[in-house]
Structure formats: structure tokens, C-alpha cells
mmCIF file of C-alpha atoms in Angstrom:
data_model
loop_
_atom_site.group_PDB
_atom_site.id
_atom_site.type_symbol
_atom_site.label_atom_id
_atom_site.label_comp_id
_atom_site.label_asym_id
_atom_site.label_seq_id
_atom_site.Cartn_x
_atom_site.Cartn_y
_atom_site.Cartn_z
ATOM 1 C CA MET A 24 146.775 58.795 209.515
ATOM 2 C CA LEU A 25 143.677 56.562 209.391
ATOM 3 C CA ARG A 26 142.597 57.684 212.842
ATOM 4 C CA HIS A 27 142.975 61.327 211.796
ATOM 5 C CA TRP A 28 140.858 60.776 208.654
ATOM 6 C CA PHE A 29 138.233 58.937 210.654
ATOM 7 C CA ARG A 30 137.967 61.742 213.210
ATOM 8 C CA THR A 31 137.646 64.271 210.404
ATOM 9 C CA LEU A 32 134.872 62.196 208.804
ATOM 10 C CA ILE A 33 132.952 61.948 212.077
ATOM 11 C CA SER A 34 133.354 65.681 212.584
ATOM 12 C CA TYR A 35 132.005 66.333 209.089
ATOM 13 C CA LEU A 36 128.981 64.111 209.604
ATOM 14 C CA ARG A 37 128.078 65.749 212.899
ATOM 15 C CA LEU A 38 128.156 69.385 211.766
ATOM 16 C CA PRO A 39 127.321 71.292 208.572
ATOM 17 C CA LEU A 40 130.254 72.765 206.661
ATOM 18 C CA ILE A 41 129.545 76.391 207.761
ATOM 19 C CA ALA A 42 129.656 75.327 211.400
ATOM 20 C CA HIS A 43 133.096 73.806 210.979
ATOM 21 C CA ALA A 44 134.663 77.200 210.156
ATOM 22 C CA ASP A 45 133.379 78.816 213.368
ATOM 23 C CA ARG A 46 134.380 75.860 215.461
ATOM 24 C CA GLU A 47 137.861 75.624 213.925
ATOM 25 C CA LEU A 48 138.477 79.344 214.569
ATOM 26 C CA HIS A 49 137.418 78.993 218.193
ATOM 27 C CA ASP A 50 139.555 75.888 218.747
ATOM 28 C CA LEU A 51 142.617 77.402 217.057
ATOM 29 C CA ARG A 52 142.416 80.594 219.073
ATOM 30 C CA GLU A 53 142.177 78.631 222.313
ATOM 31 C CA GLU A 54 145.153 76.482 221.300
ATOM 32 C CA ILE A 55 147.272 79.528 220.350
ATOM 33 C CA GLU A 56 146.361 81.326 223.589
ATOM 34 C CA PHE A 57 147.400 78.259 225.561
ATOM 35 C CA HIS A 58 150.692 78.023 223.648
ATOM 36 C CA LEU A 59 151.473 81.732 224.149
ATOM 37 C CA SER A 60 150.639 81.666 227.854
ATOM 38 C CA SER A 61 152.835 78.578 228.331
ATOM 39 C CA SER A 62 155.704 80.212 226.450
ATOM 40 C CA ALA A 63 155.354 83.442 228.447
ATOM 41 C CA ALA A 64 155.305 81.517 231.714
ATOM 42 C CA GLU A 65 158.509 79.745 230.683
ATOM 43 C CA HIS A 66 160.264 83.090 229.937
ATOM 44 C CA HIS A 67 158.977 84.563 233.192
ATOM 45 C CA SER A 68 160.487 81.641 235.103
ATOM 46 C CA GLU A 69 163.830 82.460 233.469
ATOM 47 C CA GLY A 70 163.829 85.959 235.001
ATOM 48 C CA MET A 71 161.895 88.155 232.573
ATOM 49 C CA ASP A 72 159.131 90.375 233.868
ATOM 50 C CA ALA A 73 155.503 89.581 232.871
ATOM 51 C CA ARG A 74 155.244 92.149 230.051
ATOM 52 C CA GLN A 75 158.593 91.226 228.498
ATOM 53 C CA SER A 76 157.714 87.517 228.744
ATOM 54 C CA GLN A 77 154.484 88.019 226.772
ATOM 55 C CA GLN A 78 156.223 90.157 224.135
ATOM 56 C CA THR A 79 158.968 87.575 223.650
ATOM 57 C CA ALA A 80 156.407 84.749 223.327
ATOM 58 C CA LEU A 81 154.542 86.712 220.597
ATOM 59 C CA GLU A 82 157.754 87.463 218.696
ATOM 60 C CA GLN A 83 158.802 83.809 218.740
ATOM 61 C CA PHE A 84 155.349 82.590 217.610
ATOM 62 C CA GLY A 85 155.098 84.920 214.609
ATOM 63 C CA ASP A 86 152.033 86.351 212.849
ATOM 64 C CA VAL A 87 149.045 84.970 214.827
ATOM 65 C CA LYS A 88 146.468 85.955 212.205
ATOM 66 C CA ALA A 89 148.403 84.294 209.386
ATOM 67 C CA VAL A 90 148.751 81.080 211.391
ATOM 68 C CA VAL A 91 145.035 81.039 212.179
ATOM 69 C CA ASP A 92 144.073 81.603 208.528
ATOM 70 C CA ASP A 93 146.437 78.899 207.278
ATOM 71 C CA CYS A 94 145.198 76.330 209.805
ATOM 72 C CA CYS A 95 141.553 77.090 208.993
ATOM 73 C CA ASP A 96 142.226 76.669 205.267
ATOM 74 C CA VAL A 97 143.807 73.259 205.840
ATOM 75 C CA SER A 98 140.991 72.103 208.136
ATOM 76 C CA LEU A 99 138.213 73.303 205.851
ATOM 77 C CA SER A 100 139.868 71.694 202.838
ATOM 78 C CA ARG A 101 139.593 68.340 204.610
ATOM 79 C CA HIS A 102 135.916 68.900 205.354
ATOM 80 C CA LEU A 103 135.354 70.041 201.775
ATOM 81 C CA PHE A 104 136.874 66.733 200.593
ATOM 82 C CA TRP A 105 134.413 64.735 202.694
ATOM 83 C CA HIS A 106 131.571 66.969 201.573
ATOM 84 C CA ARG A 107 132.318 66.277 197.919
ATOM 85 C CA LEU A 108 132.837 62.571 198.572
ATOM 86 C CA HIS A 109 129.474 62.486 200.340
ATOM 87 C CA GLN A 110 127.817 64.128 197.352
ATOM 88 C CA LEU A 111 129.373 61.629 194.925
ATOM 89 C CA ILE A 112 128.343 58.605 197.034
ATOM 90 C CA THR A 113 124.803 59.960 197.444
ATOM 91 C CA LEU A 114 124.541 60.509 193.684
ATOM 92 C CA GLY A 115 125.805 56.970 193.055
ATOM 93 C CA LEU A 116 123.305 55.454 195.473
ATOM 94 C CA VAL A 117 120.421 57.393 193.920
ATOM 95 C CA ALA A 118 121.473 56.195 190.456
ATOM 96 C CA ALA A 119 121.764 52.570 191.648
ATOM 97 C CA LEU A 120 118.352 52.735 193.316
ATOM 98 C CA GLY A 121 116.795 54.136 190.166
ATOM 99 C CA TRP A 122 118.379 51.375 188.093
ATOM 100 C CA LEU A 123 117.054 48.657 190.438
ATOM 101 C CA ILE A 124 113.552 50.123 190.349
ATOM 102 C CA TRP A 125 113.687 50.271 186.553
ATOM 103 C CA ILE A 126 114.903 46.638 186.324
ATOM 104 C CA TYR A 127 112.517 45.038 188.830
ATOM 105 C CA PHE A 128 109.458 47.250 188.372
ATOM 106 C CA PRO A 129 109.396 48.059 184.665
ATOM 107 C CA SER A 130 105.637 48.533 184.567
ATOM 108 C CA GLY A 131 105.387 52.234 185.256
ATOM 109 C CA ASN A 132 108.458 51.950 187.551
ATOM 110 C CA LYS A 133 106.125 51.238 190.468
ATOM 111 C CA PRO A 134 106.405 48.423 192.980
ATOM 112 C CA PRO A 135 103.644 45.804 192.824
ATOM 113 C CA SER A 136 100.563 46.325 194.903
ATOM 114 C CA ASP A 137 99.418 43.784 197.477
ATOM 115 C CA SER A 138 97.274 42.084 194.838
ATOM 116 C CA THR A 139 100.368 41.284 192.715
ATOM 117 C CA GLN A 140 102.706 40.045 195.463
ATOM 118 C CA LEU A 141 104.129 36.647 194.573
ATOM 119 C CA ALA A 142 103.212 33.611 196.650
ATOM 120 C CA ALA A 143 105.493 30.622 197.254
ATOM 121 C CA SER A 144 104.095 29.132 194.051
ATOM 122 C CA GLY A 145 105.805 31.864 192.031
ATOM 123 C CA TYR A 146 102.444 33.214 190.889
ATOM 124 C CA PRO A 147 100.653 36.283 192.326
ATOM 125 C CA GLU A 148 98.851 35.689 195.605
ATOM 126 C CA SER A 149 95.608 36.590 193.847
ATOM 127 C CA GLU A 150 96.125 33.538 191.594
ATOM 128 C CA THR A 151 97.385 31.146 194.302
ATOM 129 C CA THR A 152 94.013 30.441 195.866
ATOM 130 C CA GLY A 153 93.897 26.648 195.718
ATOM 131 C CA ASP A 154 93.409 24.760 199.004
ATOM 132 C CA ILE A 155 94.416 21.207 199.855
ATOM 133 C CA GLN A 156 91.805 19.632 202.094
ATOM 134 C CA GLY A 157 90.433 16.256 203.026
ATOM 135 C CA THR A 158 89.707 13.681 205.712
ATOM 136 C CA VAL A 159 91.639 10.821 207.327
ATOM 137 C CA VAL A 160 89.773 7.852 208.820
ATOM 138 C CA ALA A 161 90.659 4.456 210.246
ATOM 139 C CA GLU A 162 89.593 1.095 208.797
ATOM 140 C CA ASP A 163 86.289 1.280 210.673
ATOM 141 C CA GLY A 164 85.559 4.763 209.310
ATOM 142 C CA GLN A 165 86.300 6.567 212.561
ATOM 143 C CA PRO A 166 88.194 9.862 212.170
ATOM 144 C CA LEU A 167 91.906 9.865 212.958
ATOM 145 C CA ARG A 168 93.019 13.001 214.734
ATOM 146 C CA ASP A 169 96.606 14.309 214.867
ATOM 147 C CA THR A 170 97.530 12.547 211.634
ATOM 148 C CA HIS A 171 100.452 14.214 209.901
ATOM 149 C CA ILE A 172 99.610 15.557 206.448
ATOM 150 C CA LEU A 173 102.726 16.209 204.362
ATOM 151 C CA ALA A 174 102.127 17.939 201.042
ATOM 152 C CA VAL A 175 104.528 19.020 198.296
ATOM 153 C CA VAL A 176 103.297 21.369 195.561
ATOM 154 C CA LYS A 177 105.163 21.774 192.261
ATOM 155 C CA THR A 178 104.523 24.757 189.978
ATOM 156 C CA TRP A 179 106.065 26.176 186.801
ATOM 157 C CA PRO A 180 105.802 29.989 186.979
ATOM 158 C CA PRO A 181 107.483 32.254 184.386
ATOM 159 C CA HIS A 182 110.563 32.666 186.585
ATOM 160 C CA GLY A 183 111.261 28.925 186.922
ATOM 161 C CA PHE A 184 110.212 25.710 188.632
ATOM 162 C CA ARG A 185 109.053 25.873 192.256
ATOM 163 C CA GLN A 186 108.634 23.064 194.782
ATOM 164 C CA ASN A 187 107.220 23.928 198.195
ATOM 165 C CA SER A 188 106.305 21.749 201.153
ATOM 166 C CA PHE A 189 103.360 22.215 203.523
ATOM 167 C CA THR A 190 102.311 20.331 206.645
ATOM 168 C CA ALA A 191 99.191 20.013 208.765
ATOM 169 C CA LEU A 192 97.620 17.912 211.515
ATOM 170 C CA THR A 193 94.133 16.524 211.264
ATOM 171 C CA ARG A 194 91.485 17.954 213.572
ATOM 172 C CA PRO A 195 89.468 15.827 216.034
ATOM 173 C CA ASP A 196 86.987 15.091 213.240
ATOM 174 C CA GLY A 197 89.797 13.838 211.003
ATOM 175 C CA THR A 198 89.692 16.785 208.592
ATOM 176 C CA PHE A 199 92.560 18.976 207.412
ATOM 177 C CA ARG A 200 92.984 22.047 205.266
ATOM 178 C CA ILE A 201 96.037 23.820 203.858
ATOM 179 C CA GLU A 202 95.024 27.117 202.298
ATOM 180 C CA ASN A 203 96.294 29.003 199.252
ATOM 181 C CA VAL A 204 99.111 26.734 198.060
ATOM 182 C CA TYR A 205 98.552 26.208 194.307
ATOM 183 C CA PRO A 206 97.244 28.291 191.349
ATOM 184 C CA PRO A 207 94.037 26.682 190.024
ATOM 185 C CA GLY A 208 94.384 28.509 186.720
ATOM 186 C CA GLN A 209 97.924 27.218 186.052
ATOM 187 C CA GLU A 210 99.556 23.807 185.761
ATOM 188 C CA TYR A 211 100.688 22.195 189.011
ATOM 189 C CA GLU A 212 101.366 18.825 190.647
ATOM 190 C CA VAL A 213 100.780 17.683 194.225
ATOM 191 C CA GLN A 214 102.301 14.868 196.253
ATOM 192 C CA ILE A 215 100.540 14.282 199.573
ATOM 193 C CA ALA A 216 101.115 11.744 202.336
ATOM 194 C CA ALA A 217 99.197 10.828 205.491
ATOM 195 C CA ILE A 218 101.004 9.178 208.397
ATOM 196 C CA ALA A 219 99.560 8.264 211.806
ATOM 197 C CA ASP A 220 100.835 6.211 214.718
ATOM 198 C CA ALA A 221 100.318 2.449 214.318
ATOM 199 C CA HIS A 222 98.920 2.880 210.783
ATOM 200 C CA LEU A 223 100.312 2.310 207.312
ATOM 201 C CA LEU A 224 101.918 5.174 205.446
ATOM 202 C CA LYS A 225 99.750 6.220 202.501
ATOM 203 C CA SER A 226 100.263 8.814 199.798
ATOM 204 C CA GLU A 227 98.843 10.075 196.507
ATOM 205 C CA TYR A 228 100.349 11.873 193.556
ATOM 206 C CA ILE A 229 98.333 14.307 191.453
ATOM 207 C CA SER A 230 99.999 14.632 188.048
ATOM 208 C CA MET A 231 100.099 17.770 185.942
ATOM 209 C CA ARG A 232 96.717 19.421 185.918
ATOM 210 C CA THR A 233 94.779 22.654 186.262
ATOM 211 C CA GLY A 234 91.630 23.482 188.192
ATOM 212 C CA THR A 235 90.652 22.903 191.807
ATOM 213 C CA LEU A 236 91.520 19.716 193.688
ATOM 214 C CA GLU A 237 88.749 17.538 195.054
ATOM 215 C CA PRO A 238 89.035 16.803 198.806
ATOM 216 C CA PHE A 239 91.313 13.870 199.630
ATOM 217 C CA ARG A 240 90.144 10.891 201.671
ATOM 218 C CA PHE A 241 92.698 8.645 203.301
ATOM 219 C CA GLN A 242 91.605 5.417 204.982
ATOM 220 C CA LEU A 243 94.556 4.120 206.966
ATOM 221 C CA THR A 244 95.048 0.464 207.818
ATOM 222 C CA LYS A 245 96.537 -0.822 211.060
ATOM 223 C CA SER A 246 100.233 -1.662 210.713
ATOM 224 C CA ALA A 247 102.759 -4.034 212.277
ATOM 225 C CA GLY A 248 104.802 -2.923 215.249
ATOM 226 C CA LEU A 249 108.166 -2.712 213.498
ATOM 227 C CA VAL A 250 111.087 -1.399 215.579
ATOM 228 C CA LEU A 251 114.415 -0.265 214.167
ATOM 229 C CA HIS A 252 117.329 -1.125 216.446
ATOM 230 C CA PHE A 253 120.558 0.820 215.891
ATOM 231 C CA GLU A 254 123.953 -0.505 216.946
ATOM 232 C CA SER A 255 127.568 0.417 216.337
ATOM 233 C CA ASN A 256 129.681 -2.097 214.458
ATOM 234 C CA ALA A 257 130.917 -3.242 217.861
ATOM 235 C CA GLY A 258 127.366 -4.083 218.961
ATOM 236 C CA THR A 259 126.803 -1.082 221.228
ATOM 237 C CA PRO A 260 123.277 0.430 221.146
ATOM 238 C CA LEU A 261 123.215 3.855 219.485
ATOM 239 C CA ALA A 262 120.989 6.594 220.839
ATOM 240 C CA GLY A 263 120.081 9.730 218.905
ATOM 241 C CA VAL A 264 119.900 8.141 215.450
ATOM 242 C CA SER A 265 117.353 10.065 213.364
ATOM 243 C CA ALA A 266 114.994 8.243 211.006
ATOM 244 C CA PHE A 267 111.692 8.486 209.167
ATOM 245 C CA PRO A 268 109.750 6.201 206.792
ATOM 246 C CA PHE A 269 110.456 7.128 203.199
ATOM 247 C CA GLU A 270 108.721 4.571 200.989
ATOM 248 C CA ARG A 271 106.635 1.422 200.987
ATOM 249 C CA ILE A 272 105.210 -0.640 198.128
ATOM 250 C CA ASP A 273 101.880 -2.235 198.928
ATOM 251 C CA GLN A 274 100.639 -5.625 197.710
ATOM 252 C CA SER A 275 99.114 -4.102 194.566
ATOM 253 C CA GLY A 276 102.482 -2.599 193.620
ATOM 254 C CA GLN A 277 101.474 0.980 194.412
ATOM 255 C CA GLU A 278 104.190 3.169 195.839
ATOM 256 C CA HIS A 279 103.566 5.309 198.936
ATOM 257 C CA CYS A 280 106.252 7.741 199.996
ATOM 258 C CA ILE A 281 107.207 10.896 201.872
ATOM 259 C CA TYR A 282 109.276 13.592 200.189
ATOM 260 C CA PHE A 283 112.434 14.449 202.105
ATOM 261 C CA CYS A 284 111.656 18.192 202.011
ATOM 262 C CA SER A 285 108.379 17.673 203.897
ATOM 263 C CA ALA A 286 109.495 14.995 206.369
ATOM 264 C CA ARG A 287 110.669 17.134 209.298
ATOM 265 C CA PRO A 288 107.478 16.674 211.418
ATOM 266 C CA VAL A 289 107.823 12.861 211.353
ATOM 267 C CA VAL A 290 111.567 12.576 212.011
ATOM 268 C CA CYS A 291 112.198 10.665 215.274
ATOM 269 C CA LYS A 292 115.312 9.586 217.191
ATOM 270 C CA SER A 293 116.357 6.296 218.781
ATOM 271 C CA ASN A 294 116.273 6.015 222.564
ATOM 272 C CA THR A 295 119.104 5.090 224.923
ATOM 273 C CA GLU A 296 118.602 1.418 224.035
ATOM 274 C CA GLY A 297 119.033 2.202 220.350
ATOM 275 C CA ASN A 298 115.369 1.530 219.530
ATOM 276 C CA LEU A 299 113.075 3.593 217.322
ATOM 277 C CA PRO A 300 109.497 2.440 216.570
ATOM 278 C CA MET A 301 108.598 2.527 212.868
ATOM 279 C CA PRO A 302 104.972 1.257 212.870
ATOM 280 C CA HIS A 303 104.034 2.223 209.317
ATOM 281 C CA PHE A 304 104.647 -0.997 207.326
ATOM 282 C CA LEU A 305 103.344 -4.563 206.959
ATOM 283 C CA PRO A 306 105.360 -7.800 207.176
ATOM 284 C CA GLY A 307 106.818 -8.811 203.827
ATOM 285 C CA GLU A 308 106.729 -5.302 202.329
ATOM 286 C CA GLN A 309 109.675 -3.798 200.507
ATOM 287 C CA VAL A 310 110.355 -0.505 202.283
ATOM 288 C CA THR A 311 112.928 2.275 202.403
ATOM 289 C CA VAL A 312 113.789 4.386 205.415
ATOM 290 C CA TYR A 313 115.928 7.489 205.763
ATOM 291 C CA ILE A 314 118.434 7.370 208.625
ATOM 292 C CA GLN A 315 121.115 9.673 209.968
ATOM 293 C CA PHE A 316 123.656 8.424 212.476
ATOM 294 C CA PRO A 317 125.075 11.061 214.864
ATOM 295 C CA GLY A 318 127.717 13.033 213.016
ATOM 296 C CA GLY A 319 126.832 11.458 209.680
ATOM 297 C CA GLU A 320 124.834 12.364 206.587
ATOM 298 C CA TRP A 321 121.310 11.297 205.709
ATOM 299 C CA GLN A 322 121.207 7.959 203.876
ATOM 300 C CA THR A 323 118.566 5.504 202.695
ATOM 301 C CA ARG A 324 118.288 1.852 203.684
ATOM 302 C CA GLU A 325 116.135 -0.616 201.768
ATOM 303 C CA LEU A 326 114.557 -3.299 203.925
ATOM 304 C CA THR A 327 112.199 -6.208 203.699
ATOM 305 C CA VAL A 328 109.954 -6.107 206.734
ATOM 306 C CA PRO A 329 110.384 -9.512 208.428
ATOM 307 C CA ALA A 330 107.358 -11.664 209.097
ATOM 308 C CA ASP A 331 108.801 -13.605 212.035
ATOM 309 C CA LYS A 332 110.101 -10.747 214.204
ATOM 310 C CA GLN A 333 109.342 -7.108 214.913
ATOM 311 C CA THR A 334 112.892 -5.740 215.124
ATOM 312 C CA VAL A 335 115.400 -4.919 212.400
ATOM 313 C CA THR A 336 118.970 -4.116 213.438
ATOM 314 C CA LEU A 337 120.881 -1.463 211.510
ATOM 315 C CA THR A 338 124.546 -0.509 211.855
ATOM 316 C CA PRO A 339 126.535 2.356 210.346
ATOM 317 C CA GLU A 340 128.011 1.938 206.922
ATOM 318 C CA PRO A 341 131.762 2.654 206.620
ATOM 319 C CA ALA A 342 131.021 5.905 204.794
ATOM 320 C CA SER A 343 129.424 7.381 207.919
ATOM 321 C CA HIS A 344 132.769 7.217 209.842
ATOM 322 C CA LEU A 345 130.966 6.553 213.107
ATOM 323 C CA ASP A 346 133.052 5.689 216.148
ATOM 324 C CA ASP A 347 132.288 2.082 217.076
ATOM 325 C CA GLY A 348 132.689 2.929 220.735
#
């Protein structure tokens, strides 16, 4: 039954309704002719002559015209059903489309032009014109190239809070620029971090404000060569453990951190010996790192960077369900 309905639907979609009548008539006539010729051949094989065989086949079949008309009526009624169903579905889709346009584009029922497209900030692109730019240098004032810049922008548009992350690498002259990420005419906040190999992690937080940001200037200090060593609870080195520096508190008590949502570019994995360099802290600092053992979830570990050695060993917590082997 389902296969028959499906074939009828495909037939309806392929041809207009008027074409179905002609085609059905042609097909029915061919089928009846085949049936009559088969019946006549069967009678002829039983001993009747050719003319008597054909006459007997016609008498047994009945009124050919009536059969053709009845079959056409049945076939066309099926196509008429699909035709009406098609019209109802089309009408429903048109009504739904009109409702969506009315709901989402109430101003004149027209979609927004390019100038009113929303940016990631939740405000129109024409309002999201604020750039984040600046320079990263070493202690001696020399530019630091390929420093990771990790920025998170928070905005409060009419449709709700937005938080978006942006990343960049410094150019050979130590400069960076991330274009069109905040609306200068609206309230926003920015958290930005700079992280380079063998240098301390540094970050700044710009609280709620409006207007255009002044260029940032990060001067990064050389760091200690801390290495995280990962082992199973049985003492076997663990390769493939992911980690990144999350937070450090400097000697003045200022907090420097990386937001999880922007950290992807600085996530690294331990080598076959279970070691992962983390050269972004100083001895004696209170720090936090994010780690993820293979098959486990992300978790934080708070550490005190040792002054007498460069390696800190970390093992899975029971909650990670890591196989000690």
C-alpha cells in the first residue's frame, strides 16, 4: 500500500494533472490489448479458430469502454488527492513564511540591509567598529613576535548578554590588531592576555565602559623553566595530557589569567615521557593550570611553583577514572 501511494506521488510530481489522463488511457489500452491477446491465444491453443478465439476473449472480458472509464476515474482520483494535498501544503508553507517574516522583520516586513546585520557583539555591524590593538615587548624593549593575544569581549545588547573570544599573533614588530569586535557607543568589557614562550603570562581587564580603547602595551618578563610531569597513579609517564596556564598571581597581588573560551591556541600536550613545558610562571607564585587527562574532563589544579626544582609531578584524580596502566 505504501509503495503504491509513493509511486502515485512520484507520478503526480513528474507530470501535470492533464497529462495523467492521456497517459492513463494509453497505458490501460495497452494492458487490455495484452490481456485480450493472451486470452485469445489461450482459446486458440484449445482448438478454436483465430476469429472465434478473439470473440470469446472479448465476451469474457466484458465492456472494454466501461472498464477503461472506470480505471481512469480511479487513477485520476488518486492524482486529484495529491494535487489537493500539494495545494494545502503550499498554502501552509506560504502562511508560515509570512508569519516568520512578520515576526523577525516587523519594520516594514523587510529583511535588514547589510548595514543592519548583527555582529558577534549582538549590535549592528555598523556599530561594532571598535578595534583591539597594541604592542608586546620584552624586558629590554625589543618587540616579541608570535606572541599569542587572547581577548574576550563582553557586551549587553538588547537581545541578551554576549561573550566572544578573539585571538591574534603579534607581527615581527610586536604589534597586533583585532578589528571590529566591540561597539564603542555601547557598554562593554574586555579581558585580554598575552602569552609568549619563556615569558610570564600577563593580562588586563577593562571594566564596564564606553568609547574607544587605547592601544595596549604588554612588557613581558622572562620566566622560570617550569615543566609539568604527568604520571599514572602507578608511576607510568602519561603522554597526550592536555594543559594550559590558567592563572598566576604576581608579587603585587595582581591576578593574570586566560579565559577558558579563548585558550585553544595555547593548549599543549605532554610528550611520550609525560613532560609538558609550562614556562609562564616564577618560583614561589601561586598558580592554576587547566589539565585534561586522556579520556577525562577538563579540571583545574592549584600549584605553588617550587623554588628548588623545575618539575612538578601531577597524577590523575580518582574522578578522572584513568587506567593506571
